[in-house]
Amino acid sequence: MDFSVRLEQLLEENNITQKQLAFDLHIASSTINGYIKNYREPDFGMLVRLAQYFTLTSTIPAQPGRHAANRHPSSYYRLAYRRRGQKSAR
């Protein structure tokens, strides 16, 4: 299956807009659009971020509630970038 088709499927299945995905990943919405229109390809790091994002969003209940697990996925989606000699943020 082509990446652009799969990404579009994931957006639809999870009821997420291109704009929301771009916001959550801190990238331009034109980048997401480029992936879907198949004139851009994500690098390996972006593929990892997308995989993590959709794994997290698919496990969070659709109904909002008081519990932390029911908050919007972007509140949990954090990538820890480590530089040489630094500890990762927790």
XYZ file of C-alpha atoms in Angstrom:
90
model
C 0.000 0.000 0.000
C 1.223 3.460 -0.886
C 2.216 5.674 2.063
C -0.020 8.545 0.963
C -3.068 6.268 0.811
C -2.310 4.760 4.230
C -1.810 8.172 5.833
C -5.117 9.371 4.438
C -6.780 6.214 5.788
C -5.304 6.757 9.247
C -6.528 10.337 9.314
C -10.019 9.248 8.328
C -10.146 6.263 10.708
C -9.049 8.414 13.650
C -11.195 11.409 12.653
C -8.177 13.721 12.519
C -7.742 16.574 10.056
C -4.503 17.295 8.246
C -4.363 20.595 10.096
C -4.747 18.906 13.506
C -2.055 16.333 12.708
C 0.323 19.070 11.583
C -0.388 21.040 14.772
C 0.183 17.999 16.999
C 3.459 17.130 15.257
C 4.628 20.764 15.144
C 5.053 20.815 11.377
C 3.472 22.801 8.535
C 0.106 21.584 7.293
C 1.519 21.854 3.764
C 3.975 19.099 4.723
C 1.126 16.729 5.616
C -0.666 17.733 2.426
C 2.496 16.951 0.466
C 2.602 13.458 1.969
C -1.028 12.850 1.014
C -0.694 14.304 -2.498
C 2.417 12.143 -2.908
C 4.854 14.914 -3.853
C 6.752 14.722 -0.571
C 8.122 11.760 1.338
C 8.742 11.719 5.079
C 12.224 10.982 6.351
C 12.813 8.144 8.791
C 12.406 10.362 11.852
C 9.017 11.579 10.643
C 7.912 8.025 9.939
C 8.721 7.145 13.546
C 6.825 10.191 14.830
C 3.789 9.328 12.701
C 3.830 5.723 13.883
C 4.016 6.827 17.506
C 1.263 9.373 17.012
C -1.227 6.978 15.481
C -0.452 4.227 17.971
C -1.206 6.641 20.813
C -4.345 8.144 19.298
C -5.898 4.785 18.531
C -5.663 3.704 22.183
C -7.329 6.773 23.698
C -11.119 6.562 24.215
C -13.283 8.791 22.046
C -15.409 10.010 24.943
C -13.768 12.745 27.023
C -13.751 12.235 30.766
C -12.058 13.297 33.961
C -9.224 10.793 33.773
C -5.846 11.688 32.332
C -6.066 8.864 29.790
C -9.043 10.596 28.167
C -7.267 13.850 27.383
C -6.334 14.839 23.864
C -3.448 12.751 22.479
C -1.291 15.800 21.824
C -0.960 16.308 25.573
C 0.865 12.983 25.748
C 2.739 13.179 22.493
C 6.185 14.363 23.366
C 9.380 13.488 21.645
C 12.473 13.586 23.780
C 15.428 14.798 21.793
C 18.712 14.016 23.420
C 21.957 15.705 22.689
C 25.242 14.159 23.527
C 25.792 14.362 27.287
C 22.185 15.320 28.150
C 19.617 13.204 29.925
C 16.256 12.752 28.243
C 13.304 14.799 29.494
C 10.633 12.846 31.318
